Short mmCIF file of C-alpha atoms and ligand atoms in Angstrom, two decimals:
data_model
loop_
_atom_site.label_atom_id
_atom_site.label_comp_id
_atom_site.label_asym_id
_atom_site.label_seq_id
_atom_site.Cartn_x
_atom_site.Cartn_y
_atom_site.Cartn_z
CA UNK M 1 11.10 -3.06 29.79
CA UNK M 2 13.20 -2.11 32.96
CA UNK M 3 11.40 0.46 34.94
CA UNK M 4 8.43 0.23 33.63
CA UNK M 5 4.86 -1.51 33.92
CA UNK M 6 4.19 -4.37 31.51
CA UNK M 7 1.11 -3.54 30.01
CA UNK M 8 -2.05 -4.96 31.41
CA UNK M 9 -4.30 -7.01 29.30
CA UNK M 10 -6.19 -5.41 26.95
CA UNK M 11 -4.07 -2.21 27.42
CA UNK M 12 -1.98 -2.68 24.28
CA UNK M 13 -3.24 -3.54 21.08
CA UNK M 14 -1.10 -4.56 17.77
CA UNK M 15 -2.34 -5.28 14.70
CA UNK M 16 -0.36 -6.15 11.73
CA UNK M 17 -1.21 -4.16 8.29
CA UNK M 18 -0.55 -5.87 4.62
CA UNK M 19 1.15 -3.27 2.38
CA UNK M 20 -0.82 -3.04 -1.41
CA UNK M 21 -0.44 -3.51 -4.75
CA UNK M 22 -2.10 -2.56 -7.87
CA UNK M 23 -2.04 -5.25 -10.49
CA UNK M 24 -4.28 -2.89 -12.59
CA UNK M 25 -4.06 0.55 -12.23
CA UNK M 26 -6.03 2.58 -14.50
CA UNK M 27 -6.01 6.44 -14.19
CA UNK M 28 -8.18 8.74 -15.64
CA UNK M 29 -8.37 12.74 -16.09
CA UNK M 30 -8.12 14.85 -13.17
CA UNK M 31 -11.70 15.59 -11.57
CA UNK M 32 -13.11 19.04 -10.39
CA UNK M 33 -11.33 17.94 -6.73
CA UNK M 34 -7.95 17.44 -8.16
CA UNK M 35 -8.07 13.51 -7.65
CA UNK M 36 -8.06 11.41 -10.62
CA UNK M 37 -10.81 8.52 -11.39
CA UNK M 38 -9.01 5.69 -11.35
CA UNK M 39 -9.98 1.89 -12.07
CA UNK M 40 -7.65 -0.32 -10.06
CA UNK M 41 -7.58 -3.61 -8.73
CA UNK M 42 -5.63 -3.85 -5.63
CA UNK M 43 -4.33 -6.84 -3.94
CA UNK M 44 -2.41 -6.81 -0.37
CA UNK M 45 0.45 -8.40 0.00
CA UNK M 46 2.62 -10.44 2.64
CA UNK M 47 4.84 -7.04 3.47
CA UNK M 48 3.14 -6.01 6.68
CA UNK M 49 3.79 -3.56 9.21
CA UNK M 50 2.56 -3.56 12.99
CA UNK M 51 1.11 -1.06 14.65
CA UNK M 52 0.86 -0.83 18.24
CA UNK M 53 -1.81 1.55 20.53
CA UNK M 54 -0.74 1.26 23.88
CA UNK M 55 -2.24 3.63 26.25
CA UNK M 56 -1.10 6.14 28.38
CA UNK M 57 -1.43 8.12 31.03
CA UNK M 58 -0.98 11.94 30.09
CA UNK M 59 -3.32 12.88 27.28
CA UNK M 60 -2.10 13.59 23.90
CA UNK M 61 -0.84 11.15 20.25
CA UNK M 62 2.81 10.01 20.61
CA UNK M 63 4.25 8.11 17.76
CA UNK M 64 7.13 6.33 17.58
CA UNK M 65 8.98 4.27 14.47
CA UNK M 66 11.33 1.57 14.20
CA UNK M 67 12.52 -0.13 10.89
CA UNK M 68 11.77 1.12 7.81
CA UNK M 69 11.80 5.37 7.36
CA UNK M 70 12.70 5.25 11.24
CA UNK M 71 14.38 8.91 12.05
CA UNK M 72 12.73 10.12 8.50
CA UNK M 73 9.58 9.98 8.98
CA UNK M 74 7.66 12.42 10.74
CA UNK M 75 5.92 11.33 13.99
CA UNK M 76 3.88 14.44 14.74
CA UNK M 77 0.58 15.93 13.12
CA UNK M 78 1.73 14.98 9.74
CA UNK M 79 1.91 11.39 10.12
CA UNK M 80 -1.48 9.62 8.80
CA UNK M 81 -1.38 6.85 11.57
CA UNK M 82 -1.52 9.99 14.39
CA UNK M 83 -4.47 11.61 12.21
CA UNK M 84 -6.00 8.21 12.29
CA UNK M 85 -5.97 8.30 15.94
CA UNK M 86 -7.13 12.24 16.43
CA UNK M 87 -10.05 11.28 14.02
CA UNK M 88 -11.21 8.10 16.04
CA UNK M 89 -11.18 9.69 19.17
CA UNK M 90 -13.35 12.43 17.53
CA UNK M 91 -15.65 10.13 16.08
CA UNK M 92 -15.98 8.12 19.80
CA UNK M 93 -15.65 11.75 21.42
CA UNK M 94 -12.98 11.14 23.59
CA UNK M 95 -9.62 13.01 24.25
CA UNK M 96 -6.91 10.11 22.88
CA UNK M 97 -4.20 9.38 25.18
CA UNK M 98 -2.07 7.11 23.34
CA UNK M 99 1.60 5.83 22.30
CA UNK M 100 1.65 4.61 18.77
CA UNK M 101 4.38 2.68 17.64
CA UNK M 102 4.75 1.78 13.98
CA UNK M 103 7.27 -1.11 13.28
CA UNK M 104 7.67 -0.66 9.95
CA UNK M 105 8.95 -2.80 6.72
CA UNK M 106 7.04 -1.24 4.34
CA UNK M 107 9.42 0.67 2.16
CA UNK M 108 8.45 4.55 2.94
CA UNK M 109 6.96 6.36 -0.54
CA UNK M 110 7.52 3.55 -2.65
CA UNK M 111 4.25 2.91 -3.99
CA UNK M 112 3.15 0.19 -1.34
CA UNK M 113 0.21 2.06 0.38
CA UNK M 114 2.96 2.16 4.24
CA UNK M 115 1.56 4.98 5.17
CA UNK M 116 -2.10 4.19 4.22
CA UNK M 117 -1.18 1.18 5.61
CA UNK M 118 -0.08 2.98 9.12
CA UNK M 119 -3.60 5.11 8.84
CA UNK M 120 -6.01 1.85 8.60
CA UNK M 121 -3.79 0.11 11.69
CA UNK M 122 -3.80 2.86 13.37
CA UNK M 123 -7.60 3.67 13.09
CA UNK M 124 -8.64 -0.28 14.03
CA UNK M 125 -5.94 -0.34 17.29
CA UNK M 126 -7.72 2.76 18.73
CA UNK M 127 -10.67 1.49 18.20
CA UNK M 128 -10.24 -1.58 19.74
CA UNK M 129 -8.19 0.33 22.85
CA UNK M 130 -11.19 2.50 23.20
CA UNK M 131 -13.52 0.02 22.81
CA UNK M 132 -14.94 2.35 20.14
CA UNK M 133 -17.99 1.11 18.75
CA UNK M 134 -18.00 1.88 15.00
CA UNK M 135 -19.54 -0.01 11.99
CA UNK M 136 -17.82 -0.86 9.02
CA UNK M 137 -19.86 1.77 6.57
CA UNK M 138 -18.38 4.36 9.34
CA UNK M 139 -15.24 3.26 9.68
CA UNK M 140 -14.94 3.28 5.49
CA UNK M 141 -15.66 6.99 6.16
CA UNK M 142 -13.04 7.75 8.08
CA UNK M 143 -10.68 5.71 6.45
CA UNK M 144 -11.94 7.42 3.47
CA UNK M 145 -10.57 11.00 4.43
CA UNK M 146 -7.61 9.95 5.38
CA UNK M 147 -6.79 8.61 2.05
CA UNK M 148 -7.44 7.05 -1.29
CA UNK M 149 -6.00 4.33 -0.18
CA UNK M 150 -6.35 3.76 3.41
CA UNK M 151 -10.07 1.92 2.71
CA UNK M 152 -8.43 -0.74 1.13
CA UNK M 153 -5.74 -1.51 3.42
CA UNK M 154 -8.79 -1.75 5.97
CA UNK M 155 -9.78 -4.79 4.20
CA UNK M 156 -7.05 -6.29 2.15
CA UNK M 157 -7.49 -9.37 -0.20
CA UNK M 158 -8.56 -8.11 -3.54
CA UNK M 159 -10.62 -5.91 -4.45
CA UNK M 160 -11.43 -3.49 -7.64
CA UNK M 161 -11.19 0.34 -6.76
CA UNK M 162 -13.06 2.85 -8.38
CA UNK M 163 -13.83 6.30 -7.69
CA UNK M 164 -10.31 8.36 -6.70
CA UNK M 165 -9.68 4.29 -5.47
CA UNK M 166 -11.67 4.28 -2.43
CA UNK M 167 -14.88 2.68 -3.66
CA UNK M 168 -14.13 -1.01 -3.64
CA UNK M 169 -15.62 -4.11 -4.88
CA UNK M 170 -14.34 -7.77 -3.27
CA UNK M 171 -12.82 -9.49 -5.72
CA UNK M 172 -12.38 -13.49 -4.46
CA UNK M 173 -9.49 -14.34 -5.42
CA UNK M 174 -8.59 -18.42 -6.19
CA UNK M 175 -5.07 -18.88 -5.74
CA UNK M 176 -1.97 -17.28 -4.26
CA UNK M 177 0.80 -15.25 -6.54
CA UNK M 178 4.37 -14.34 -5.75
CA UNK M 179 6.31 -11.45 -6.59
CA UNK M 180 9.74 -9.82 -5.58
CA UNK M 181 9.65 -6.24 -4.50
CA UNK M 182 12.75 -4.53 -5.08
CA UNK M 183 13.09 -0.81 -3.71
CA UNK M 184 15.24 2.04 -4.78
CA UNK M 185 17.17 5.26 -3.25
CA UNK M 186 15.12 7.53 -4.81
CA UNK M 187 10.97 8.03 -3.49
CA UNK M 188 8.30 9.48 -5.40
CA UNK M 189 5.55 11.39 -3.65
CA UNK M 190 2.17 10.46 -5.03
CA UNK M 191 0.84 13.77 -6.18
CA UNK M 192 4.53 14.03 -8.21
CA UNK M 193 3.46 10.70 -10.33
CA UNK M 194 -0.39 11.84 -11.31
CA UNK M 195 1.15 15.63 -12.19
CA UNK M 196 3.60 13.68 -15.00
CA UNK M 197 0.51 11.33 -16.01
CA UNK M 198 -1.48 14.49 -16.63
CA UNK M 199 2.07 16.46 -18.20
CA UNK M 200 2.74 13.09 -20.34
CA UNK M 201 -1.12 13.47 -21.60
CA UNK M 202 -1.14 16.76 -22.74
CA UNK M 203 1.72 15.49 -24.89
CA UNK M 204 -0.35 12.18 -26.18
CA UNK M 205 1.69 10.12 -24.16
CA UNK M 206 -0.47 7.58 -22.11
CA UNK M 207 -4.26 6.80 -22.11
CA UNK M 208 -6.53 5.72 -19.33
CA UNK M 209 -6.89 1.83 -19.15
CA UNK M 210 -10.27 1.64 -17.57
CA UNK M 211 -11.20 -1.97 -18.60
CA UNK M 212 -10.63 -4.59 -15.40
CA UNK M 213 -12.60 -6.84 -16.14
CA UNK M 214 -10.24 -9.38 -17.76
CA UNK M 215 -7.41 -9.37 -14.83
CA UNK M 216 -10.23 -9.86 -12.74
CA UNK M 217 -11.28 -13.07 -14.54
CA UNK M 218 -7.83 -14.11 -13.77
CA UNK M 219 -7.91 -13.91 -10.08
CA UNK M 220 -11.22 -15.22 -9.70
CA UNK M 221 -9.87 -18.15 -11.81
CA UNK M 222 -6.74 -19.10 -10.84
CA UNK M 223 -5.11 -17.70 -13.46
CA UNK M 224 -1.30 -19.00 -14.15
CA UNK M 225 1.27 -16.32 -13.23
CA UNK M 226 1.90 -16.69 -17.05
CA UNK M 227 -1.08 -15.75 -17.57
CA UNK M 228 -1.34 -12.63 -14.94
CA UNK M 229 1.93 -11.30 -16.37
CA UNK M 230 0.24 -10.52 -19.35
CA UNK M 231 -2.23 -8.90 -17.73
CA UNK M 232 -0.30 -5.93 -15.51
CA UNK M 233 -1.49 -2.56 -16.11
CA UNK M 234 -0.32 0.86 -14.76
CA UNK M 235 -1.00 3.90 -16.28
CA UNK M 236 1.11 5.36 -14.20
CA UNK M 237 5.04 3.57 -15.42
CA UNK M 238 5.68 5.81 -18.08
CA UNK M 239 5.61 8.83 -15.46
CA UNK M 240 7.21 6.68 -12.78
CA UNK M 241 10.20 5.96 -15.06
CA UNK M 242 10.28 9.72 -16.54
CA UNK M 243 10.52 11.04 -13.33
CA UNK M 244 12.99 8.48 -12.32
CA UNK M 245 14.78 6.76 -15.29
CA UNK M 246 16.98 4.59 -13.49
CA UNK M 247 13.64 2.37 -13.42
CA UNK M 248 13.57 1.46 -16.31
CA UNK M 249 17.36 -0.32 -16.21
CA UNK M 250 15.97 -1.82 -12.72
CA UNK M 251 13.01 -3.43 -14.61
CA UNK M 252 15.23 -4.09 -17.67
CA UNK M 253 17.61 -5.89 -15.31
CA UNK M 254 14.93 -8.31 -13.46
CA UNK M 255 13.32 -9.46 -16.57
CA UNK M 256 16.79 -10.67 -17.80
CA UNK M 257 17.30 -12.46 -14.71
CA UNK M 258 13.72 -14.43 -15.50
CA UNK M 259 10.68 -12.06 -13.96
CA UNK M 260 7.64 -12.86 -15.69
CA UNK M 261 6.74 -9.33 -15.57
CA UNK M 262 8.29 -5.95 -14.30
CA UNK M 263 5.55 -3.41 -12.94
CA UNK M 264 5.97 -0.30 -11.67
CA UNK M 265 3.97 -0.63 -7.52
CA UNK M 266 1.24 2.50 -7.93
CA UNK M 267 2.76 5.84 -7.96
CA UNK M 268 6.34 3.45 -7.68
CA UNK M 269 9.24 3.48 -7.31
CA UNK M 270 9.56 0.21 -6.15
CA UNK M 271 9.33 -2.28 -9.19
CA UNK M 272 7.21 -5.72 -8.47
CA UNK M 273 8.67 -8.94 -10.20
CA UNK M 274 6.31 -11.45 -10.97
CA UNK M 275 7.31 -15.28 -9.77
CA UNK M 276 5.95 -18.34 -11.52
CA UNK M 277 6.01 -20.02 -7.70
CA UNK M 278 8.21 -19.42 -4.59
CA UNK M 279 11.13 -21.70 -5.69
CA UNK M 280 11.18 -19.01 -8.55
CA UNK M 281 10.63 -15.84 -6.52
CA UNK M 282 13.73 -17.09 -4.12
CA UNK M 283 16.05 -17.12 -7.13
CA UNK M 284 15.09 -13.86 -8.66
CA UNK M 285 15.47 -12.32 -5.53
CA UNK M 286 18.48 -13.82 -4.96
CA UNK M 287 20.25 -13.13 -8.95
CA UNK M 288 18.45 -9.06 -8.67
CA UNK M 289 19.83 -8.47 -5.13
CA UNK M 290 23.37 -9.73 -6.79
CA UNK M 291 22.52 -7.98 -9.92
CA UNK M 292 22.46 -4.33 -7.53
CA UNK M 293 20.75 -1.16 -8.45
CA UNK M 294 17.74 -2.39 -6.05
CA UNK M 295 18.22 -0.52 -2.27
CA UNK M 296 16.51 -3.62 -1.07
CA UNK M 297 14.85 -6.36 -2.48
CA UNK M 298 12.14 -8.78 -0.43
CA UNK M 299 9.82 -11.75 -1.30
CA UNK M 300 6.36 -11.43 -1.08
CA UNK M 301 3.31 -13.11 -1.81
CA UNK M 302 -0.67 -12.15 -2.38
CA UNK M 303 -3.48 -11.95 -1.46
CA UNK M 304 -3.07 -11.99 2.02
CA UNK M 305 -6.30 -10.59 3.95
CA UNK M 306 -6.67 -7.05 5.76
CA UNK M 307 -6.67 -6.33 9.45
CA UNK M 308 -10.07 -6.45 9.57
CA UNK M 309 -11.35 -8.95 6.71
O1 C5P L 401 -5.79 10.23 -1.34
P1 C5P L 401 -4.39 10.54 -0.99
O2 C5P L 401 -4.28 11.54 0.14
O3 C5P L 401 -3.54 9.34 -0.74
O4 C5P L 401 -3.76 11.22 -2.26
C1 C5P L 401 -2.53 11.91 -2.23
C2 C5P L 401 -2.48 12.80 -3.46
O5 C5P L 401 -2.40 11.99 -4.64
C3 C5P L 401 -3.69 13.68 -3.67
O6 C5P L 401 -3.57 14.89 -2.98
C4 C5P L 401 -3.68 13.88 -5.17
O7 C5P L 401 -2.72 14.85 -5.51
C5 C5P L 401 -3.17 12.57 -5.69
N1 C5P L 401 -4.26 11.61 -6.05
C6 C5P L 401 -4.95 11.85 -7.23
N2 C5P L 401 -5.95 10.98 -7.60
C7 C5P L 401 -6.26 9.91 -6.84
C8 C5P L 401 -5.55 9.67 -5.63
C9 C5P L 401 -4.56 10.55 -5.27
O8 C5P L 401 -4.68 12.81 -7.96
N3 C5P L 401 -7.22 9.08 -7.24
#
């Protein structure tokens, strides 16, 4: 900080962002919009990233990234956490004048929801900077056209998506599962995965799984992670693994090692292991990271609750 002003109080404002999973992940046919209807449940997870909205002095959205996808990503209009900002400060009509920094560990495009992840921090810092005053059914709006997914990682826990994944339903969850994330080289951009779902289809390969309601019994319940592994859906593996086959050696490879279950994370490519407790998850991770074939391979647990519960 050499040369420069600390911050005053209630200048800065962090807030740290769960990344997502989708335990079920049903997708449908494509709708007249081009999104698919989808019946998910989505649970966040102990991954987080932080996002910081400090202000400035000169108008304008400056975003900076360290960690994960830092000097990949792109930091101008593109990036969802700098529309976030240009759409709060449109809502609260006020030019923005704000750094953003993103420290990320949310693997970049691996099915984890970082960059919806990036949109909902970023929309909840500005609006706490600005001392935005914005109700929930507003801010779901916003969050909304920013992305499927971004509504979700406003509120984290669990929760059943429906709609193109942004209508949600609270789902209270009894009990805490644990998983080991394993990432990959390769990335798959979102619209990619549902364009082989639909491809697959066409050929008869796939159908939509549309029924939640009994992996939702399971959370509510407590369910044993026994239990839960039987219960993983995701419609959208087989086009995960077509488009990259080298998942399916990856999953091969952690269920030999002991996973309860391998499951492709949304669009993927990172591959969730399911734990039966934390003393397990710690030795998976520890046999797939010696196993390679995983770029990087981390422990988390879920649910964890959103930034703004
Ligand atoms: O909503 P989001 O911007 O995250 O979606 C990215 C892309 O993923 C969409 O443009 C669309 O191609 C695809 N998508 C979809 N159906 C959904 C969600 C996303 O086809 N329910």
């Amino acid at each position: 900080m050499s040369g420069q002003t600390a911050p005053l109080k209630g200048e800065s404002i962090s807030v740290d962002v769960p990344a997502k999973i989708n335990p079920h992940l049903g997708v449908g046919d494509p709708r007249a919009d081009g999104y698919h209807a989808l019946s998910t449940v989505y649970q966040a997870i102990s991954l987080h990233d932080t996002v910081t909205a400090e202000r400035r002095e000169e108008p304008g959205i400056e975003v900076t990234v360290s960690g994960e996808g830092a000097g990949t990503l792109p930091t101008g209009e593109d990036n969802l956490a700098h529309k976030a900002a240009k759409l709060i400060a449109l809502y609260a009509g006020i030019e923005p004048a704000v750094r953003l920094h993103l420290n990320k560990r949310i693997p970049v495009a691996g099915g984890l929801a970082g960059g919806s992840a990036d949109a909902a921090g970023a929309l909840i810092a500005c609006a706490r900077l600005w001392e935005v005053e914005i109700g929930d059914a507003e801010l779901h709006r916003l969050a909304a056209g920013l992305g499927s997914d971004v509504p979700f990682c406003l509120k984290g826990g669990t929760a059943i998506g429906s709609g193109r994944g942004e209508e949600l339903k609270p789902v209270a969850a009894e009990g805490t599962w644990h998983w080991v994330v394993a990432t990959t080289d390769t990335e798959i951009a979102t619209p990619e995965c549902y364009k082989e779902v639909d491809r697959l289809r066409e050929d008869g390969i796939g159908r939509y799984s549309s029924d939640v309601e009994q992996i939702v019994r399971a959370f509510e319940t407590g369910a044993s992670a026994d239990e839960l592994a039987r219960l993983l859906v995701n419609d959208m593996e087989a086009a995960a693994v077509s488009l990259r086959p080298q998942l399916a050696s990856l999953m091969h490879g952690g269920l030999e090692e002991g996973a309860l279950a391998a499951h492709v994370s949304g669009s993927g490519p990172s591959i969730l292991f399911l734990a039966t407790d934390v003393k397990h998850a710690v030795a998976l991770a520890r046999r797939i990271r010696m196993r390679g074939g995983a770029r990087s391979v981390h422990l988390a647990h879920g649910p964890v609750s959103g930034p703004a519960a």
